[in-house]
JSON list of C-alpha atoms in Angstrom, two decimals:
[
{"chain": "I", "resi": 1284, "resn": "MET", "atom": "CA", "xyz": [-10.74, -0.82, 15.72]},
{"chain": "I", "resi": 1285, "resn": "SER", "atom": "CA", "xyz": [-11.63, 2.50, 14.16]},
{"chain": "I", "resi": 1286, "resn": "LYS", "atom": "CA", "xyz": [-9.50, 3.66, 11.24]},
{"chain": "I", "resi": 1287, "resn": "LYS", "atom": "CA", "xyz": [-9.09, 7.37, 10.56]},
{"chain": "I", "resi": 1288, "resn": "GLY", "atom": "CA", "xyz": [-6.80, 7.34, 7.54]},
{"chain": "I", "resi": 1289, "resn": "ILE", "atom": "CA", "xyz": [-4.65, 5.53, 5.02]},
{"chain": "I", "resi": 1290, "resn": "ILE", "atom": "CA", "xyz": [-0.90, 5.68, 4.46]},
{"chain": "I", "resi": 1291, "resn": "ILE", "atom": "CA", "xyz": [0.43, 4.58, 1.08]},
{"chain": "I", "resi": 1292, "resn": "HIS", "atom": "CA", "xyz": [3.86, 2.97, 0.85]},
{"chain": "I", "resi": 1293, "resn": "CYS", "atom": "CA", "xyz": [6.06, 1.26, -1.71]},
{"chain": "I", "resi": 1294, "resn": "SER", "atom": "CA", "xyz": [8.13, -1.85, -1.12]},
{"chain": "I", "resi": 1295, "resn": "ASP", "atom": "CA", "xyz": [11.33, -0.26, -2.48]},
{"chain": "I", "resi": 1296, "resn": "SER", "atom": "CA", "xyz": [11.85, -3.53, -4.39]},
{"chain": "I", "resi": 1297, "resn": "THR", "atom": "CA", "xyz": [11.11, -4.41, -8.00]},
{"chain": "I", "resi": 1298, "resn": "PHE", "atom": "CA", "xyz": [9.40, -7.67, -7.05]},
{"chain": "I", "resi": 1299, "resn": "GLY", "atom": "CA", "xyz": [7.44, -9.19, -4.21]},
{"chain": "I", "resi": 1300, "resn": "SER", "atom": "CA", "xyz": [4.11, -10.14, -2.67]},
{"chain": "I", "resi": 1301, "resn": "SER", "atom": "CA", "xyz": [2.56, -10.06, 0.78]},
{"chain": "I", "resi": 1302, "resn": "ILE", "atom": "CA", "xyz": [4.39, -13.32, 1.55]},
{"chain": "I", "resi": 1303, "resn": "GLU", "atom": "CA", "xyz": [7.72, -11.80, 0.53]},
{"chain": "I", "resi": 1304, "resn": "VAL", "atom": "CA", "xyz": [7.09, -8.58, 2.48]},
{"chain": "I", "resi": 1305, "resn": "ASP", "atom": "CA", "xyz": [6.10, -10.66, 5.50]},
{"chain": "I", "resi": 1306, "resn": "LYS", "atom": "CA", "xyz": [9.44, -12.49, 5.22]},
{"chain": "I", "resi": 1307, "resn": "TRP", "atom": "CA", "xyz": [11.36, -9.19, 4.98]},
{"chain": "I", "resi": 1308, "resn": "HIS", "atom": "CA", "xyz": [9.55, -7.77, 8.01]},
{"chain": "I", "resi": 1309, "resn": "ARG", "atom": "CA", "xyz": [10.14, -10.91, 10.10]},
{"chain": "I", "resi": 1310, "resn": "GLN", "atom": "CA", "xyz": [13.86, -10.64, 9.26]},
{"chain": "I", "resi": 1311, "resn": "ARG", "atom": "CA", "xyz": [13.70, -7.19, 10.87]},
{"chain": "I", "resi": 1312, "resn": "GLY", "atom": "CA", "xyz": [12.23, -8.71, 14.02]},
{"chain": "I", "resi": 1313, "resn": "TRP", "atom": "CA", "xyz": [8.57, -7.86, 13.45]},
{"chain": "I", "resi": 1314, "resn": "ASN", "atom": "CA", "xyz": [5.95, -10.50, 14.15]},
{"chain": "I", "resi": 1315, "resn": "ASN", "atom": "CA", "xyz": [4.43, -10.32, 10.63]},
{"chain": "I", "resi": 1316, "resn": "VAL", "atom": "CA", "xyz": [3.84, -8.09, 7.62]},
{"chain": "I", "resi": 1317, "resn": "GLY", "atom": "CA", "xyz": [3.39, -4.48, 8.73]},
{"chain": "I", "resi": 1318, "resn": "TYR", "atom": "CA", "xyz": [0.91, -3.42, 6.01]},
{"chain": "I", "resi": 1319, "resn": "HIS", "atom": "CA", "xyz": [-2.77, -4.25, 5.88]},
{"chain": "I", "resi": 1320, "resn": "PHE", "atom": "CA", "xyz": [-2.74, -4.57, 2.07]},
{"chain": "I", "resi": 1321, "resn": "VAL", "atom": "CA", "xyz": [-0.10, -5.23, -0.59]},
{"chain": "I", "resi": 1322, "resn": "ILE", "atom": "CA", "xyz": [-0.73, -4.47, -4.27]},
{"chain": "I", "resi": 1323, "resn": "CYS", "atom": "CA", "xyz": [1.39, -6.63, -6.56]},
{"chain": "I", "resi": 1324, "resn": "ASN", "atom": "CA", "xyz": [3.03, -5.58, -9.82]},
{"chain": "I", "resi": 1325, "resn": "GLY", "atom": "CA", "xyz": [3.24, -9.06, -11.37]},
{"chain": "I", "resi": 1326, "resn": "GLN", "atom": "CA", "xyz": [6.93, -9.46, -10.50]},
{"chain": "I", "resi": 1327, "resn": "VAL", "atom": "CA", "xyz": [6.47, -12.18, -7.90]},
{"chain": "I", "resi": 1328, "resn": "GLU", "atom": "CA", "xyz": [10.17, -12.91, -7.65]},
{"chain": "I", "resi": 1329, "resn": "ASN", "atom": "CA", "xyz": [13.25, -11.52, -9.29]},
{"chain": "I", "resi": 1330, "resn": "ASN", "atom": "CA", "xyz": [12.88, -11.85, -13.09]},
{"chain": "I", "resi": 1331, "resn": "THR", "atom": "CA", "xyz": [9.56, -13.75, -12.88]},
{"chain": "I", "resi": 1332, "resn": "TYR", "atom": "CA", "xyz": [6.51, -11.89, -14.18]},
{"chain": "I", "resi": 1333, "resn": "LEU", "atom": "CA", "xyz": [2.99, -13.30, -13.84]},
{"chain": "I", "resi": 1334, "resn": "GLU", "atom": "CA", "xyz": [0.42, -11.11, -15.58]},
{"chain": "I", "resi": 1335, "resn": "CYS", "atom": "CA", "xyz": [-2.37, -12.50, -13.39]},
{"chain": "I", "resi": 1336, "resn": "MET", "atom": "CA", "xyz": [-0.60, -11.03, -10.33]},
{"chain": "I", "resi": 1337, "resn": "ASP", "atom": "CA", "xyz": [-0.32, -7.49, -11.77]},
{"chain": "I", "resi": 1338, "resn": "GLY", "atom": "CA", "xyz": [-2.71, -5.37, -9.70]},
{"chain": "I", "resi": 1339, "resn": "THR", "atom": "CA", "xyz": [-3.64, -8.18, -7.32]},
{"chain": "I", "resi": 1340, "resn": "ILE", "atom": "CA", "xyz": [-4.61, -6.86, -3.89]},
{"chain": "I", "resi": 1341, "resn": "GLU", "atom": "CA", "xyz": [-3.32, -9.17, -1.18]},
{"chain": "I", "resi": 1342, "resn": "ARG", "atom": "CA", "xyz": [-4.26, -9.08, 2.48]},
{"chain": "I", "resi": 1343, "resn": "GLY", "atom": "CA", "xyz": [-1.48, -8.41, 4.91]},
{"chain": "I", "resi": 1344, "resn": "ARG", "atom": "CA", "xyz": [-1.96, -7.79, 8.61]},
{"chain": "I", "resi": 1345, "resn": "ASP", "atom": "CA", "xyz": [-5.53, -8.12, 9.86]},
{"chain": "I", "resi": 1346, "resn": "ILE", "atom": "CA", "xyz": [-7.30, -4.78, 9.38]},
{"chain": "I", "resi": 1347, "resn": "ASP", "atom": "CA", "xyz": [-8.49, -4.83, 12.99]},
{"chain": "I", "resi": 1348, "resn": "LYS", "atom": "CA", "xyz": [-4.91, -5.01, 14.25]},
{"chain": "I", "resi": 1349, "resn": "SER", "atom": "CA", "xyz": [-2.49, -2.14, 14.55]},
{"chain": "I", "resi": 1350, "resn": "GLY", "atom": "CA", "xyz": [-0.12, -1.97, 11.59]},
{"chain": "I", "resi": 1351, "resn": "ALA", "atom": "CA", "xyz": [3.65, -1.57, 11.64]},
{"chain": "I", "resi": 1352, "resn": "HIS", "atom": "CA", "xyz": [4.18, 0.94, 8.86]},
{"chain": "I", "resi": 1353, "resn": "ALA", "atom": "CA", "xyz": [4.16, 4.52, 10.21]},
{"chain": "I", "resi": 1354, "resn": "VAL", "atom": "CA", "xyz": [5.38, 5.47, 13.68]},
{"chain": "I", "resi": 1355, "resn": "GLY", "atom": "CA", "xyz": [2.64, 7.10, 15.72]},
{"chain": "I", "resi": 1356, "resn": "LEU", "atom": "CA", "xyz": [-0.14, 6.27, 13.24]},
{"chain": "I", "resi": 1357, "resn": "ASN", "atom": "CA", "xyz": [-0.12, 2.49, 13.15]},
{"chain": "I", "resi": 1358, "resn": "SER", "atom": "CA", "xyz": [-3.27, 2.04, 15.21]},
{"chain": "I", "resi": 1359, "resn": "THR", "atom": "CA", "xyz": [-5.33, 4.69, 13.40]},
{"chain": "I", "resi": 1360, "resn": "HIS", "atom": "CA", "xyz": [-4.19, 4.37, 9.77]},
{"chain": "I", "resi": 1361, "resn": "ILE", "atom": "CA", "xyz": [-4.45, 1.55, 7.26]},
{"chain": "I", "resi": 1362, "resn": "GLY", "atom": "CA", "xyz": [-1.16, 0.67, 5.56]},
{"chain": "I", "resi": 1363, "resn": "ILE", "atom": "CA", "xyz": [-1.19, -0.04, 1.82]},
{"chain": "I", "resi": 1364, "resn": "CYS", "atom": "CA", "xyz": [2.04, -1.06, 0.08]},
{"chain": "I", "resi": 1365, "resn": "LEU", "atom": "CA", "xyz": [2.56, -1.11, -3.68]},
{"chain": "I", "resi": 1366, "resn": "ILE", "atom": "CA", "xyz": [5.29, -3.46, -4.83]},
{"chain": "I", "resi": 1367, "resn": "GLY", "atom": "CA", "xyz": [7.82, -1.33, -6.68]},
{"chain": "I", "resi": 1368, "resn": "VAL", "atom": "CA", "xyz": [10.34, 1.46, -6.21]},
{"chain": "I", "resi": 1369, "resn": "ASP", "atom": "CA", "xyz": [9.30, 4.44, -8.32]},
{"chain": "I", "resi": 1370, "resn": "GLU", "atom": "CA", "xyz": [7.48, 2.83, -11.24]},
{"chain": "I", "resi": 1371, "resn": "PHE", "atom": "CA", "xyz": [4.07, 1.24, -10.84]},
{"chain": "I", "resi": 1372, "resn": "THR", "atom": "CA", "xyz": [1.75, -0.44, -13.33]},
{"chain": "I", "resi": 1373, "resn": "ASP", "atom": "CA", "xyz": [-1.59, 0.88, -14.51]},
{"chain": "I", "resi": 1374, "resn": "LYS", "atom": "CA", "xyz": [-3.22, -2.18, -12.94]},
{"chain": "I", "resi": 1375, "resn": "GLN", "atom": "CA", "xyz": [-1.63, -1.33, -9.58]},
{"chain": "I", "resi": 1376, "resn": "PHE", "atom": "CA", "xyz": [-3.02, 2.21, -9.74]},
{"chain": "I", "resi": 1377, "resn": "GLU", "atom": "CA", "xyz": [-6.45, 0.88, -10.75]},
{"chain": "I", "resi": 1378, "resn": "SER", "atom": "CA", "xyz": [-6.40, -1.52, -7.78]},
{"chain": "I", "resi": 1379, "resn": "LEU", "atom": "CA", "xyz": [-5.20, 1.23, -5.45]},
{"chain": "I", "resi": 1380, "resn": "ALA", "atom": "CA", "xyz": [-8.08, 3.46, -6.57]},
{"chain": "I", "resi": 1381, "resn": "LYS", "atom": "CA", "xyz": [-10.60, 0.66, -6.03]},
{"chain": "I", "resi": 1382, "resn": "LEU", "atom": "CA", "xyz": [-9.21, -0.18, -2.60]},
{"chain": "I", "resi": 1383, "resn": "ILE", "atom": "CA", "xyz": [-9.13, 3.46, -1.48]},
{"chain": "I", "resi": 1384, "resn": "LYS", "atom": "CA", "xyz": [-12.73, 3.98, -2.59]},
{"chain": "I", "resi": 1385, "resn": "GLU", "atom": "CA", "xyz": [-13.85, 0.90, -0.63]},
{"chain": "I", "resi": 1386, "resn": "LEU", "atom": "CA", "xyz": [-11.91, 1.88, 2.50]},
{"chain": "I", "resi": 1387, "resn": "LYS", "atom": "CA", "xyz": [-13.13, 5.49, 2.34]},
{"chain": "I", "resi": 1388, "resn": "THR", "atom": "CA", "xyz": [-16.71, 4.27, 2.29]},
{"chain": "I", "resi": 1389, "resn": "LYS", "atom": "CA", "xyz": [-16.31, 1.58, 4.95]},
{"chain": "I", "resi": 1390, "resn": "TYR", "atom": "CA", "xyz": [-14.37, 3.74, 7.44]},
{"chain": "I", "resi": 1391, "resn": "ASP", "atom": "CA", "xyz": [-15.65, 7.20, 6.45]},
{"chain": "I", "resi": 1392, "resn": "ILE", "atom": "CA", "xyz": [-12.12, 8.38, 5.60]},
{"chain": "I", "resi": 1393, "resn": "ILE", "atom": "CA", "xyz": [-11.67, 11.81, 4.05]},
{"chain": "I", "resi": 1394, "resn": "ASN", "atom": "CA", "xyz": [-9.02, 12.56, 1.39]},
{"chain": "I", "resi": 1395, "resn": "GLU", "atom": "CA", "xyz": [-7.07, 14.78, 3.78]},
{"chain": "I", "resi": 1396, "resn": "ASN", "atom": "CA", "xyz": [-6.35, 11.66, 5.87]},
{"chain": "I", "resi": 1397, "resn": "ILE", "atom": "CA", "xyz": [-4.92, 9.70, 2.95]},
{"chain": "I", "resi": 1398, "resn": "LEU", "atom": "CA", "xyz": [-1.18, 10.24, 2.98]},
{"chain": "I", "resi": 1399, "resn": "GLY", "atom": "CA", "xyz": [2.02, 9.12, 1.40]},
{"chain": "I", "resi": 1400, "resn": "HIS", "atom": "CA", "xyz": [4.57, 7.71, 3.83]},
{"chain": "I", "resi": 1401, "resn": "TYR", "atom": "CA", "xyz": [6.67, 10.79, 2.96]},
{"chain": "I", "resi": 1402, "resn": "ASP", "atom": "CA", "xyz": [4.03, 12.96, 4.65]},
{"chain": "I", "resi": 1403, "resn": "VAL", "atom": "CA", "xyz": [4.82, 11.42, 8.06]},
{"chain": "I", "resi": 1404, "resn": "SER", "atom": "CA", "xyz": [8.49, 10.43, 7.76]},
{"chain": "I", "resi": 1405, "resn": "SER", "atom": "CA", "xyz": [11.77, 11.36, 6.12]},
{"chain": "I", "resi": 1406, "resn": "LYS", "atom": "CA", "xyz": [11.19, 8.70, 3.44]},
{"chain": "I", "resi": 1407, "resn": "THR", "atom": "CA", "xyz": [10.29, 9.45, -0.19]},
{"chain": "I", "resi": 1408, "resn": "CYS", "atom": "CA", "xyz": [7.95, 6.46, -0.27]},
{"chain": "I", "resi": 1409, "resn": "PRO", "atom": "CA", "xyz": [5.72, 5.82, -2.22]},
{"chain": "I", "resi": 1410, "resn": "ASN", "atom": "CA", "xyz": [7.64, 7.93, -4.74]},
{"chain": "I", "resi": 1411, "resn": "PHE", "atom": "CA", "xyz": [4.58, 9.44, -6.42]},
{"chain": "I", "resi": 1412, "resn": "LYS", "atom": "CA", "xyz": [2.34, 12.37, -5.50]},
{"chain": "I", "resi": 1413, "resn": "VAL", "atom": "CA", "xyz": [-0.50, 10.89, -3.45]},
{"chain": "I", "resi": 1414, "resn": "LYS", "atom": "CA", "xyz": [-2.55, 14.11, -3.51]},
{"chain": "I", "resi": 1415, "resn": "ARG", "atom": "CA", "xyz": [-2.36, 14.23, -7.32]},
{"chain": "I", "resi": 1416, "resn": "PHE", "atom": "CA", "xyz": [-3.46, 10.59, -7.44]},
{"chain": "I", "resi": 1417, "resn": "LEU", "atom": "CA", "xyz": [-6.42, 11.40, -5.16]},
{"chain": "I", "resi": 1418, "resn": "ASP", "atom": "CA", "xyz": [-7.36, 14.37, -7.36]},
{"chain": "I", "resi": 1419, "resn": "ASN", "atom": "CA", "xyz": [-7.60, 11.93, -10.29]},
{"chain": "I", "resi": 1420, "resn": "LEU", "atom": "CA", "xyz": [-9.37, 9.16, -8.37]},
{"chain": "I", "resi": 1421, "resn": "GLN", "atom": "CA", "xyz": [-12.62, 9.80, -10.25]},
{"chain": "I", "resi": 1422, "resn": "TYR", "atom": "CA", "xyz": [-10.94, 8.68, -13.48]},
{"chain": "I", "resi": 1423, "resn": "TYR", "atom": "CA", "xyz": [-10.18, 5.20, -12.19]}
]
C-alpha cells in the first residue's frame, strides 16, 4: 500500500507502550492498535520508568494495513504516536527524527505531508509544533 504522508500523535497519557495502546484501542472497539509506530518515553506503566525503553520505537499496526488514527487519511498516512501528553524526552524526539527520515526515504514523503493530528482534527495532539520540529530535523 502506498503511503503519502505521516501524522504524528501523542498518547495523551504519561505512560504506555504499543501493547498498552493496543489495549486502550481494543477497549474502544477497534481490532488492534491504530498507529503504525509508537515511540516510548520510558514510563512503561504508571510510576515505572525503564531507561532502556526511553526512545524505543515499537511497531504497531502493520505498515501495509490502513491505520486507525486520522479520519479520511488512515489508508494514505502512517500514524506515529509518542507516549506522553505535552512533554516528551530528548530520546523520543531523536527516535522520531530517525523514523521520519527513514519513512521519507522509503515512501518518498515530502515535509508538507508530515502533519500533526491537530492539522486534520479538532485535537491539539501531539501538543508540539510539528513544522518547527521538521525545520530542525537536520540537527537530529
